[in-house]
Coordinates of C-alpha atoms and ligand atoms in Angstrom, one line a residue:
X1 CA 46.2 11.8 -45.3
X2 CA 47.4 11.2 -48.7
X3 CA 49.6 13.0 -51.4
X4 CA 48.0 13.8 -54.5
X5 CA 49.9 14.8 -57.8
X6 CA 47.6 18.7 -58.7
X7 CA 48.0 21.0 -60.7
X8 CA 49.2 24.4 -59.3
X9 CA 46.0 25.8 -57.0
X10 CA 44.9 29.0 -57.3
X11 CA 42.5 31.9 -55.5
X12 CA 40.0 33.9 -57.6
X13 CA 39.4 37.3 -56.1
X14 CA 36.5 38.5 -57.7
X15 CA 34.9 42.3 -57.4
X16 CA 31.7 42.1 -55.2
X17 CA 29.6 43.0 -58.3
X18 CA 27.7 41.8 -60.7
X19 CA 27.9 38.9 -58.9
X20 CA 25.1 36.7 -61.0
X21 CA 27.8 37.4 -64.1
X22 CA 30.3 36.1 -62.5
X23 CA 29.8 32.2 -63.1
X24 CA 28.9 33.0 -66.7
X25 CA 31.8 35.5 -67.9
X26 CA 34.2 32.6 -65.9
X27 CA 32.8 29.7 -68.0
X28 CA 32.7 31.8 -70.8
X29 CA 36.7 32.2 -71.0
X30 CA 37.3 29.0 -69.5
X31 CA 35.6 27.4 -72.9
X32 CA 36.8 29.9 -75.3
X33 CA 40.2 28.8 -74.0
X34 CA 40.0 25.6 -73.8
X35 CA 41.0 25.1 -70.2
X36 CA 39.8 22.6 -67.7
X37 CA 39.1 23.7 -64.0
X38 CA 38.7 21.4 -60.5
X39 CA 37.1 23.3 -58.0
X40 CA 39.2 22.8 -54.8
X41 CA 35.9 24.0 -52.6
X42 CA 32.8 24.0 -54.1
X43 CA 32.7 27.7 -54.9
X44 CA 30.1 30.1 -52.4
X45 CA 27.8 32.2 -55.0
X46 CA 27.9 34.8 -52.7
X47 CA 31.5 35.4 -51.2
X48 CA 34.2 37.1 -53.4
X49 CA 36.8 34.1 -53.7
X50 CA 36.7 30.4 -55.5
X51 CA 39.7 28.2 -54.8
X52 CA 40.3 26.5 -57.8
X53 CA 43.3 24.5 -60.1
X54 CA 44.4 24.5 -63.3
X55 CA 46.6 22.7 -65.7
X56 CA 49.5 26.0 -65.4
X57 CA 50.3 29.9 -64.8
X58 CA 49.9 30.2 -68.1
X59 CA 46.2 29.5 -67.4
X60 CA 45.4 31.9 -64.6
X61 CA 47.2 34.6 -66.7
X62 CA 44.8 33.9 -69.8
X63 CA 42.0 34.0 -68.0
X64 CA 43.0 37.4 -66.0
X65 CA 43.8 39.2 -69.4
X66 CA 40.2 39.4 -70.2
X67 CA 38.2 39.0 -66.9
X68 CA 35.9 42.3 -66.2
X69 CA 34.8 40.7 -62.8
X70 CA 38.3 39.2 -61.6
X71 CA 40.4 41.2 -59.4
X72 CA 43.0 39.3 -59.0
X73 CA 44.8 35.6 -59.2
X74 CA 47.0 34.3 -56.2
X75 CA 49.1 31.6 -56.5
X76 CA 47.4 29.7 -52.9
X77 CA 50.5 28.7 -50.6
X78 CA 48.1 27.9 -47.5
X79 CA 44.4 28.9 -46.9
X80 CA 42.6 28.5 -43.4
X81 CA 39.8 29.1 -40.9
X82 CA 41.9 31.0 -37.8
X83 CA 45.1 32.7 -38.2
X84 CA 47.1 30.3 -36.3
X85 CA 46.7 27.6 -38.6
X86 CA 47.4 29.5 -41.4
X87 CA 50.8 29.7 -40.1
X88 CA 51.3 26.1 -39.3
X89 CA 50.0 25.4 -42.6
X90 CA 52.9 27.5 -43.8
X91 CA 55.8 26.5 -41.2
X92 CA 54.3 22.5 -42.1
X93 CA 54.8 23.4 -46.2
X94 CA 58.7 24.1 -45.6
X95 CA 59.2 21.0 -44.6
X96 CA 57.4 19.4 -47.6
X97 CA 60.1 18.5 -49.8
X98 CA 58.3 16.7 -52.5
X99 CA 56.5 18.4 -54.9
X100 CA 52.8 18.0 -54.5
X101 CA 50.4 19.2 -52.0
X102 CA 49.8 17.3 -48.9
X103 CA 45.9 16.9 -48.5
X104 CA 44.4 15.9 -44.9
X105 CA 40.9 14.5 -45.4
X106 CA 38.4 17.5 -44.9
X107 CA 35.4 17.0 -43.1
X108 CA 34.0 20.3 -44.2
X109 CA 34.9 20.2 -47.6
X110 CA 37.8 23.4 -47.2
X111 CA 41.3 22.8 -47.5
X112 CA 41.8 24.4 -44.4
X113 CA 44.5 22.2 -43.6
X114 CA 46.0 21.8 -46.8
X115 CA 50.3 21.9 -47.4
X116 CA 52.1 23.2 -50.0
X117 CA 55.0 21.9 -51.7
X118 CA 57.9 24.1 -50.1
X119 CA 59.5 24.2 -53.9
X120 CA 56.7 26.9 -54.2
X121 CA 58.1 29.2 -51.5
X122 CA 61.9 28.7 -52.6
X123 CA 61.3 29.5 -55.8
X124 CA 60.7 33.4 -54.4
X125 CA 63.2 33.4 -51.6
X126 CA 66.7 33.9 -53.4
X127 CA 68.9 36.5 -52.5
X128 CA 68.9 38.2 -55.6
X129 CA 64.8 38.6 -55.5
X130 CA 63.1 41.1 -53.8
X131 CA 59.6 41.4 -52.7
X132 CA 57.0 42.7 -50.6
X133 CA 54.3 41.5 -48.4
X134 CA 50.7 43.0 -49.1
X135 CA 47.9 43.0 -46.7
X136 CA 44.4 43.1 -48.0
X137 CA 41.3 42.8 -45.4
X138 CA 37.7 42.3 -46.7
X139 CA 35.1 44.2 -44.8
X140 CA 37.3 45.4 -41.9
X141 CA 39.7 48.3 -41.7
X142 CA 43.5 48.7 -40.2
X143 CA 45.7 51.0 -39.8
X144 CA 49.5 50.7 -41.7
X145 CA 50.7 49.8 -38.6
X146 CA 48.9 47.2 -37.5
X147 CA 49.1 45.8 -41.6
X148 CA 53.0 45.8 -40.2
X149 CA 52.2 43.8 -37.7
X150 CA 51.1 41.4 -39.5
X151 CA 53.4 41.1 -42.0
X152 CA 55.7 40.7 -38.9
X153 CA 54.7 37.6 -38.2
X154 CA 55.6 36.3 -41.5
X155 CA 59.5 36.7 -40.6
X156 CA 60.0 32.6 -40.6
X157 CA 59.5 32.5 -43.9
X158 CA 63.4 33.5 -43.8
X159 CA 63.1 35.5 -47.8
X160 CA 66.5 36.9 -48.1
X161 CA 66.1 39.2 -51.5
X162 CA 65.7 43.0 -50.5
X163 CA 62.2 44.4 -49.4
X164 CA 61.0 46.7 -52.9
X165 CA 57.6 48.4 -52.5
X166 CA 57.6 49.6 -56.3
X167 CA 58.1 46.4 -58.8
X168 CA 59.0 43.9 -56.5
X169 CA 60.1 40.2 -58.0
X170 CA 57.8 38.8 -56.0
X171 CA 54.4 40.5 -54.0
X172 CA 53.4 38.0 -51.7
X173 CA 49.7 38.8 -50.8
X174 CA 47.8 37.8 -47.3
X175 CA 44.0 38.7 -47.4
X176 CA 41.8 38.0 -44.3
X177 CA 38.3 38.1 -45.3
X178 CA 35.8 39.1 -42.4
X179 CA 32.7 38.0 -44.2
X180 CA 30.0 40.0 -45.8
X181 CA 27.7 42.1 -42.8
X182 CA 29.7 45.2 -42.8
X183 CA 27.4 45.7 -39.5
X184 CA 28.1 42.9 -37.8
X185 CA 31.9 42.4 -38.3
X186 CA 33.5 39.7 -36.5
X187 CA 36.3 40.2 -34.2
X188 CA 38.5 37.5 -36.2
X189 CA 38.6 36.8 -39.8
X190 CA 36.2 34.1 -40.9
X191 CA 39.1 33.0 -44.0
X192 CA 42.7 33.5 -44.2
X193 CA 44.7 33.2 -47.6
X194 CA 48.5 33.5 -47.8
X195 CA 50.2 33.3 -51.7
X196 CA 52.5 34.6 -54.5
X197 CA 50.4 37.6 -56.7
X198 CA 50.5 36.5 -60.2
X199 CA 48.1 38.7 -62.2
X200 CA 45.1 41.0 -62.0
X201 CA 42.2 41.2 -64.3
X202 CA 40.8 44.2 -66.3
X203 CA 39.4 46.5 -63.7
X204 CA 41.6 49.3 -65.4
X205 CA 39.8 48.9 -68.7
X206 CA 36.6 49.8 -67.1
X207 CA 38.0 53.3 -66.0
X208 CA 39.7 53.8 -69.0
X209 CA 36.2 53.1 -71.0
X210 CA 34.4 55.6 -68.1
X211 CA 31.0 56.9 -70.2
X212 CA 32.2 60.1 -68.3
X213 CA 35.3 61.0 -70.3
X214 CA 33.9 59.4 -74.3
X215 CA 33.0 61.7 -76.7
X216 CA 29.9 60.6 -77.8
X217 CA 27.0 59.2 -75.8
X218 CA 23.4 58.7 -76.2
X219 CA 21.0 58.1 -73.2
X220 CA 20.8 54.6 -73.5
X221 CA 24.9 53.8 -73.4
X222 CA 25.4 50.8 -71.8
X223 CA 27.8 50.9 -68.9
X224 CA 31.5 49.6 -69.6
X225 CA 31.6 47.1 -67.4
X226 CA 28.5 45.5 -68.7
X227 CA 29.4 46.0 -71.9
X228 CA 32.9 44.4 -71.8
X229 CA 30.8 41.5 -70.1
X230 CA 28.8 40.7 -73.2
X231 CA 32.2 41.4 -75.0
X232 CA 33.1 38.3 -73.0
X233 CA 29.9 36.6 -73.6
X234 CA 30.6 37.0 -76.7
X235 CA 34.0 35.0 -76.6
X236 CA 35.1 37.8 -78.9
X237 CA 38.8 37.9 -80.3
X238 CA 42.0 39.3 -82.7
X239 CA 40.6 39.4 -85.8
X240 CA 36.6 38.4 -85.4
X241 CA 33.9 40.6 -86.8
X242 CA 31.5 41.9 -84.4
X243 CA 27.8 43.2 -85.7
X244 CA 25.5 45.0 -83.1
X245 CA 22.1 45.3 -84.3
X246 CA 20.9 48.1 -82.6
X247 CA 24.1 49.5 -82.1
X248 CA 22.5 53.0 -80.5
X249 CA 26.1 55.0 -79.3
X250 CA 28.3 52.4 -80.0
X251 CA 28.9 51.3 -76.6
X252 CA 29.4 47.2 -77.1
X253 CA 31.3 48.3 -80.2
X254 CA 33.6 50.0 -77.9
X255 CA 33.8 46.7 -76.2
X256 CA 33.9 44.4 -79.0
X257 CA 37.0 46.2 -81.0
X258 CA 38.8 46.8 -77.0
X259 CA 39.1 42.6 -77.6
X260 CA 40.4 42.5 -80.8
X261 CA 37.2 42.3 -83.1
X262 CA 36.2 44.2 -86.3
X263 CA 33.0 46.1 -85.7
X264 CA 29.7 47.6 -87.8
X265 CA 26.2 47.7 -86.5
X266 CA 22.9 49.0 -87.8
X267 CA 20.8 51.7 -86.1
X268 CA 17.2 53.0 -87.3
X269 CA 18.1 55.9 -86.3
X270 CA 19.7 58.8 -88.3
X271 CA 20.2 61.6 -85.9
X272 CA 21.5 58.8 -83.2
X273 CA 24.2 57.7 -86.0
X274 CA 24.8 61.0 -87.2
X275 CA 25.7 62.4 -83.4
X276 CA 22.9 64.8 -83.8
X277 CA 21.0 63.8 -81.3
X278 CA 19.8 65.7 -78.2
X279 CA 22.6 65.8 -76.0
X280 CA 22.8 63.1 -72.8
X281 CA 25.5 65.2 -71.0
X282 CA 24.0 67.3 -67.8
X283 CA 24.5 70.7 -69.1
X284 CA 25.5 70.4 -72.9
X285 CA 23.3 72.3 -75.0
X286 CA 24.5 71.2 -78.3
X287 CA 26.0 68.4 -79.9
X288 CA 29.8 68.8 -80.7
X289 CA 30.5 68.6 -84.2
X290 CA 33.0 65.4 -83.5
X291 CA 31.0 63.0 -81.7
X292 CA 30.5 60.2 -83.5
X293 CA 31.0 56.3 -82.9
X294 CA 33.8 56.3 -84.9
X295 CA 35.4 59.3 -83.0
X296 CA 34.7 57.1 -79.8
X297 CA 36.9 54.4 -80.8
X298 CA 39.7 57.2 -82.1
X299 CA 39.5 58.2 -78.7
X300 CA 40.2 54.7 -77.6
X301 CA 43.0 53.9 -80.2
X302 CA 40.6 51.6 -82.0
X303 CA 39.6 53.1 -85.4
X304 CA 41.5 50.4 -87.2
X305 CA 38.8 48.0 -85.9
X306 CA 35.7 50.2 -87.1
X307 CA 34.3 48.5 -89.9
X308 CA 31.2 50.8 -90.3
X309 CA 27.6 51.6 -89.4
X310 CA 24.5 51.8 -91.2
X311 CA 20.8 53.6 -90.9
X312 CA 18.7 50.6 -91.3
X313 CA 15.5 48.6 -90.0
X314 CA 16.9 45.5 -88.1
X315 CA 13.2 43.9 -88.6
X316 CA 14.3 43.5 -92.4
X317 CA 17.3 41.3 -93.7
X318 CA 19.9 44.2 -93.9
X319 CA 22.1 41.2 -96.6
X320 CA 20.4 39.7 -99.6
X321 CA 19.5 36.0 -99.0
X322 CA 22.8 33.7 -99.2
X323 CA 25.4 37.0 -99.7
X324 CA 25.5 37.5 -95.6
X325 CA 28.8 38.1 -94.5
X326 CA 29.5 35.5 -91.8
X327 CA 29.6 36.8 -88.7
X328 CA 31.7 35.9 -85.2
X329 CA 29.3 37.8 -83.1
X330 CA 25.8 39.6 -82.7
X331 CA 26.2 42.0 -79.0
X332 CA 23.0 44.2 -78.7
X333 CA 21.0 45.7 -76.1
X334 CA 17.6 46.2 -78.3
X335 CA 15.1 49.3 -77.3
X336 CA 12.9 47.9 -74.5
X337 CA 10.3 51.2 -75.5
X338 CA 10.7 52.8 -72.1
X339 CA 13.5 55.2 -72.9
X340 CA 13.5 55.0 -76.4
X341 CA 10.7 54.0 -78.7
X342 CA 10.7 50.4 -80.5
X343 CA 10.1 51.1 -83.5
X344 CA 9.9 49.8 -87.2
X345 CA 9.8 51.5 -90.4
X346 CA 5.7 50.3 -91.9
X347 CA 2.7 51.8 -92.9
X348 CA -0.6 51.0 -91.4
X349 CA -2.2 51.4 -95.0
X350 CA -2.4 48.6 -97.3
X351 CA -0.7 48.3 -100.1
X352 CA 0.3 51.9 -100.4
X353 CA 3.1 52.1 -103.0
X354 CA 5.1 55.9 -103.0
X355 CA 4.5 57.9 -105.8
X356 CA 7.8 58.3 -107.8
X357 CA 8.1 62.0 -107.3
X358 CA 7.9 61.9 -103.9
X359 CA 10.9 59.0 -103.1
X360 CA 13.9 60.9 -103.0
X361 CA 12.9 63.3 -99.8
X362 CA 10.9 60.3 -98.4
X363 CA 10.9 59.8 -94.7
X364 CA 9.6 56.0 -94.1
X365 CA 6.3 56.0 -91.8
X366 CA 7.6 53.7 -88.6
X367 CA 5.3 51.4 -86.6
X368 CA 5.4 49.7 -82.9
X369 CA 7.9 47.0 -83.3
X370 CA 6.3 44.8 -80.6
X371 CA 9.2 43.2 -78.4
X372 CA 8.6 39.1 -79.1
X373 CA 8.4 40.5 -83.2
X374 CA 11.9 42.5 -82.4
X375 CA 13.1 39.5 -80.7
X376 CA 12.3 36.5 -83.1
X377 CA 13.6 38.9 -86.2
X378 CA 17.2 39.0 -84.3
X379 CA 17.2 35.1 -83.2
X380 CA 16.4 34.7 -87.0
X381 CA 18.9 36.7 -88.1
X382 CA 21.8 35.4 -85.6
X383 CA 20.5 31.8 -86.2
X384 CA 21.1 33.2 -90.5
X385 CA 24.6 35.4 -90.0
X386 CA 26.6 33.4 -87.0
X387 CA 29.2 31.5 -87.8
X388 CA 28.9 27.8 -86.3
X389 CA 29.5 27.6 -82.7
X390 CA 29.6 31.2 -82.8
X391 CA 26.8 33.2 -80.0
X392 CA 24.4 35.6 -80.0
X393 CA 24.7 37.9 -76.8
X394 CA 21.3 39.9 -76.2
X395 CA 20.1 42.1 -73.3
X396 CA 16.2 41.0 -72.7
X397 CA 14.1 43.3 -70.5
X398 CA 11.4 41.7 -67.8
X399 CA 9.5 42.3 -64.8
X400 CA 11.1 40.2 -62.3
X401 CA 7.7 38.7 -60.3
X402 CA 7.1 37.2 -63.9
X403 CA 10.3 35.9 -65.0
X404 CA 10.3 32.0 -65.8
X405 CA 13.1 30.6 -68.3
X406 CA 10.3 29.2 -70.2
X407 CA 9.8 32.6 -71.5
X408 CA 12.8 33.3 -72.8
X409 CA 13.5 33.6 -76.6
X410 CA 14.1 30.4 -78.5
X411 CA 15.3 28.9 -82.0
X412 CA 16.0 25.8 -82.8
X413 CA 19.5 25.9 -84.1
X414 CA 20.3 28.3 -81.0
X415 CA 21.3 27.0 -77.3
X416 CA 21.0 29.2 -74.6
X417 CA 24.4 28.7 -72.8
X418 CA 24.4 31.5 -70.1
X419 CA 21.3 33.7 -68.2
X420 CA 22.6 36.6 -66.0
X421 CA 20.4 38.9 -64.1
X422 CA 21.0 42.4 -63.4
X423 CA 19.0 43.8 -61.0
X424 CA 16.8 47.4 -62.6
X425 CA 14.6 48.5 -59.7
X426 CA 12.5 46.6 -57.6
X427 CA 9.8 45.6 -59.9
X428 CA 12.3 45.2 -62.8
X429 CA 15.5 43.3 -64.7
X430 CA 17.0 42.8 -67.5
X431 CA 18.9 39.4 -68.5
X432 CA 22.3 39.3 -70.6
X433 CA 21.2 35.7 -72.4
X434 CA 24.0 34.5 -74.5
X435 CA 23.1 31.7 -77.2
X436 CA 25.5 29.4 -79.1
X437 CA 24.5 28.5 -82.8
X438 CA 24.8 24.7 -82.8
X439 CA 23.7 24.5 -86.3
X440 CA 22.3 25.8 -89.8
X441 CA 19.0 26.8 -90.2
X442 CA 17.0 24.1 -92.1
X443 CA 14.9 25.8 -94.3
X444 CA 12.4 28.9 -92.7
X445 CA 12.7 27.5 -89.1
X446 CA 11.0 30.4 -86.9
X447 CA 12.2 31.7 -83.7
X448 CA 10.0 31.7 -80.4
X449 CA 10.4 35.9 -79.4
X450 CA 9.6 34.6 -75.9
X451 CA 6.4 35.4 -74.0
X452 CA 6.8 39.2 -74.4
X453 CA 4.9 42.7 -73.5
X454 CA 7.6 44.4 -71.2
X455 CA 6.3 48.2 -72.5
X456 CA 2.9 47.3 -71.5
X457 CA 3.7 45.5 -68.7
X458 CA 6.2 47.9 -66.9
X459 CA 3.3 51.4 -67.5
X460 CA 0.6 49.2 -66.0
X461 CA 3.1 48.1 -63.4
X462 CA 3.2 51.3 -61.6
X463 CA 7.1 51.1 -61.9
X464 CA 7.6 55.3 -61.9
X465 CA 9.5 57.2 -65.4
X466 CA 12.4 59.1 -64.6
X467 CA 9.7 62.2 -66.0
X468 CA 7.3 61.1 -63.4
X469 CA 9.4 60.7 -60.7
X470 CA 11.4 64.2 -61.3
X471 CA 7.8 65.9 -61.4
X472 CA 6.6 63.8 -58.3
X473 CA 9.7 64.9 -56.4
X474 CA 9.0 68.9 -57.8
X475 CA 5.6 68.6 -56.7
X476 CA 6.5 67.4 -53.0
X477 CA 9.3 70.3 -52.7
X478 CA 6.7 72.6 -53.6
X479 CA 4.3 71.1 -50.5
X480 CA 7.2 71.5 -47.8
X481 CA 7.6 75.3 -48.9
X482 CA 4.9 75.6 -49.0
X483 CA 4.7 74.8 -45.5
X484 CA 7.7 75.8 -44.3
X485 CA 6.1 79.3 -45.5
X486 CA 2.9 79.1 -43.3
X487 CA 4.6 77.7 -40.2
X488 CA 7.1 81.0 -40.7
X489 CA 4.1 83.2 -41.2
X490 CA 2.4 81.5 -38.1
X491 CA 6.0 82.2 -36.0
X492 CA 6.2 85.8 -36.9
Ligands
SAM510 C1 19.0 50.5 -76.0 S1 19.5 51.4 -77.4 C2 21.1 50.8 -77.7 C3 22.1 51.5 -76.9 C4 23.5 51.1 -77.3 N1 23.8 49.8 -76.8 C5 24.4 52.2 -76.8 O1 25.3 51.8 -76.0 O2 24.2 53.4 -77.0 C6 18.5 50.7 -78.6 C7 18.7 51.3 -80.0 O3 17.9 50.6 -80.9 C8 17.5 51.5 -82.0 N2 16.4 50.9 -82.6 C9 15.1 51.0 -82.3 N3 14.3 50.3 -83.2 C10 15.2 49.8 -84.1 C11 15.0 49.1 -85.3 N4 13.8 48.7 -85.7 N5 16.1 48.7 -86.0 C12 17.3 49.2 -85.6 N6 17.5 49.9 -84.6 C13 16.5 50.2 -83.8 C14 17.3 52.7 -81.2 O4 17.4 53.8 -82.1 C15 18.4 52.7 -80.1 O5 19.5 53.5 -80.6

């Protein structure tokens, strides 16, 4: 046994989604704010929790104001395997007068056993502080009065301040987590947590950004969630300028400015910039005359933060050469051709030069914009408009049976710093890949676009369109009438 000076420990809760995001947008906030982490137990990639300290409150608190995927923070008082030594744990810490934690040796590598300094539980139990006791059980339901119970057995802890259900001083929280198998449910909890609440993440922000309620959104806008993760992959904050290349509806603007960034983006096309596309909503038969990006982040209460957007090619340098604005971020989810067509404006025609008459009511031919092309033009341009140490954050489509990091966009003043899979369908995926600029381009160095036919790859895959499945699933309730009818006729 030995006594270790630590710095206050903590629990993670995290949402049970997204979960290969979850080690990225946590290493991502951890850097951008400079603090260090020791993992108490090496963390499990799959369950919900990481026990973890860090230098202060202060930390946890930071950390919490911008986490998408953390539910909550828990100041850890004891954590164990059974329920019974949970509470020894605790009856043990009150007698721990100094102020570190006292650390028994762990064969299994969980602080199971592990006692907290009592200062921790005084500091709550003053007369003039009131609290509550909330019970939280992963993967196993109780009723209020059996939650009662439990919090019954907590008595010894001897808090004198009045019990407050709304706005308590203090919300102690006990969670017992019955692992993940919600079909084979153990009759006792396989981890027990006991602590002081001190903050929850941003779950809220993903309700209040709901695609549901926003005025203006195109058929390709990226759900808030994921777009407030690449907000965070982005490392975006007050003041930073924002630029989404293919910007579509607006949604990672939405994100972006909800940070504290200035935002513009560039889309190629008009009618999508204009809000005159055809409308996504089930049932809307026309566009409203206010849906617009900019009316999006009205609706929000960040207009001050909309910088702008413009109709234009992202295949061609939007900025003169040397008069690029620098830029803090590049956030984009670029068209993978399946939903929407990648396209760039081109003529198949060699030099074909418009007659002057003809310029003013020109419409620009567009051409394929092949997906390696689309992708080296925007590694080149991020390499070209970030600011150093500054990150690109892209989505990049695939076909999961084929994915090897090998693949995977590359230029030589960019590192790839994070790779986080979400999960399409069963043949497909698309990865969130996040790059830090670690220097100026020298001269014309090109980027790699990656190993890339996705379009091609995903129609010869036999991977179904939403068209083809709705008519597949017309066809087959046209069969079952069909013979529902000649079974009836047979009946009669
Ligand atoms: C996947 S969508 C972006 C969706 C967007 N994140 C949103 O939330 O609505 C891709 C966008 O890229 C645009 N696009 C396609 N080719 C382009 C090009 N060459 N230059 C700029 N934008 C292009 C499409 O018009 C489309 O709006």
């Amino acid at each position: 046994m030995h006594l270790r000076k630590m710095w206050p420990r903590y629990l993670l809760w995290f949402a049970q989604e997204h979960v290969d995001f979850r080690h990225a947008e946590m290493q991502s906030l951890l850097s951008m704010f400079n603090i260090p982490i020791r993992y108490v137990e090496k963390p499990c990639e799959v369950k919900p929790y990481w026990v973890v300290e860090v230098p202060s409150e202060e930390c946890v608190r930071k950390l919490a104001s911008r986490s998408v995927l953390l539910k909550n923070c828990i100041e850890l008082w004891s954590r164990a395997k059974t329920e019974a030594q949970l509470h020894q744990n605790l009856k043990r810490a009150m007698q721990n007068s100094t102020d570190q934690w006292i650390t028994p040796k762990s064969e299994n590598g969980v602080c199971d056993q592990d006692v907290c300094p009592s200062g921790l539980i005084e500091a709550c139990r003053p007369v003039d502080k009131s609290f509550k006791v909330e019970v939280e059980t992963f993967c196993k339901h109780f009723s209020m009065k059996e939650k009662v119970e439990k919090i019954e057995k907590f008595d010894y802890l001897a808090f004198e301040g009045p019990v407050k259900l709304k706005k308590p001083d203090t919300v102690l929280s006990y969670i017992e987590f019955y692992g993940l198998e919600p079909n084979n449910v153990p009759d006792e909890p396989e981890d027990l947590f006991f602590g002081r609440w001190v903050a929850d993440g941003q779950r809220e922000v993903i309700q209040q950004h709901s695609l549901k309620k926003r005025t203006f959104i195109g058929n390709t806008s990226m759900d808030p969630a994921l777009a407030l993760l690449a907000a965070n992959q982005a490392q975006l904050q007050d003041g930073d300028i924002a630029l989404d290349p293919f910007v579509g509806s607006g949604s990672l603007l939405v994100a972006a400015a909800h940070f504290g960034a200035y935002v513009c983006g560039t889309d190629i096309d008009f009618l999508m910039l204009h809000g005159r596309t055809r409308p996504t909503r089930v049932g809307q038969k026309v566009r409203k005359k206010e849906e617009s990006i900019r009316a999006n982040m009205v609706q929000y209460g960040y207009g001050a933060r909309f910088l702008d957007v413009v109709v234009s090619d992202s295949s061609r340098p939007l900025w003169r050469r040397g008069r690029a604005p620098a830029m803090d971020a590049l956030l984009t989810d670029p068209p993978y051709g399946i939903r929407e067509p990648t396209e760039r404006v081109g003529i198949e025609r060699e030099s074909y030069s418009l007659p002057a008459a003809q310029r003013a009511q020109h419409v620009p031919a567009k051409l394929p914009y092949a997906l390696a092309q689309l992708y080296r033009d925007l590694l080149a341009a991020a390499a070209a408009l970030l600011a150093p140490g500054r990150r690109l954050v892209a989505w990049y489509p695939l076909l999961r049976a084929e994915y090897s990091p090998e693949q995977l966009p590359s230029h030589p003043c960019l590192e790839l710093v994070a790779n986080s899979e979400q999960v399409l369908s069963r043949l497909t995926a698309r990865r969130l890949l996040t790059y830090e600029k670690i220097r100026e381009p020298d001269g014309d160095e090109a980027a790699d676009g990656g190993a890339h036919n996705f379009r091609e790859k995903y129609f010869n895959s036999g991977e179904e369109t939403r068209r083809a499945r709705k008519e597949r699933r017309a066809r087959e309730l046209a069969a079952y009438l069909r013979q529902k009818e000649i079974q009836n006729a047979q009946l009669t």
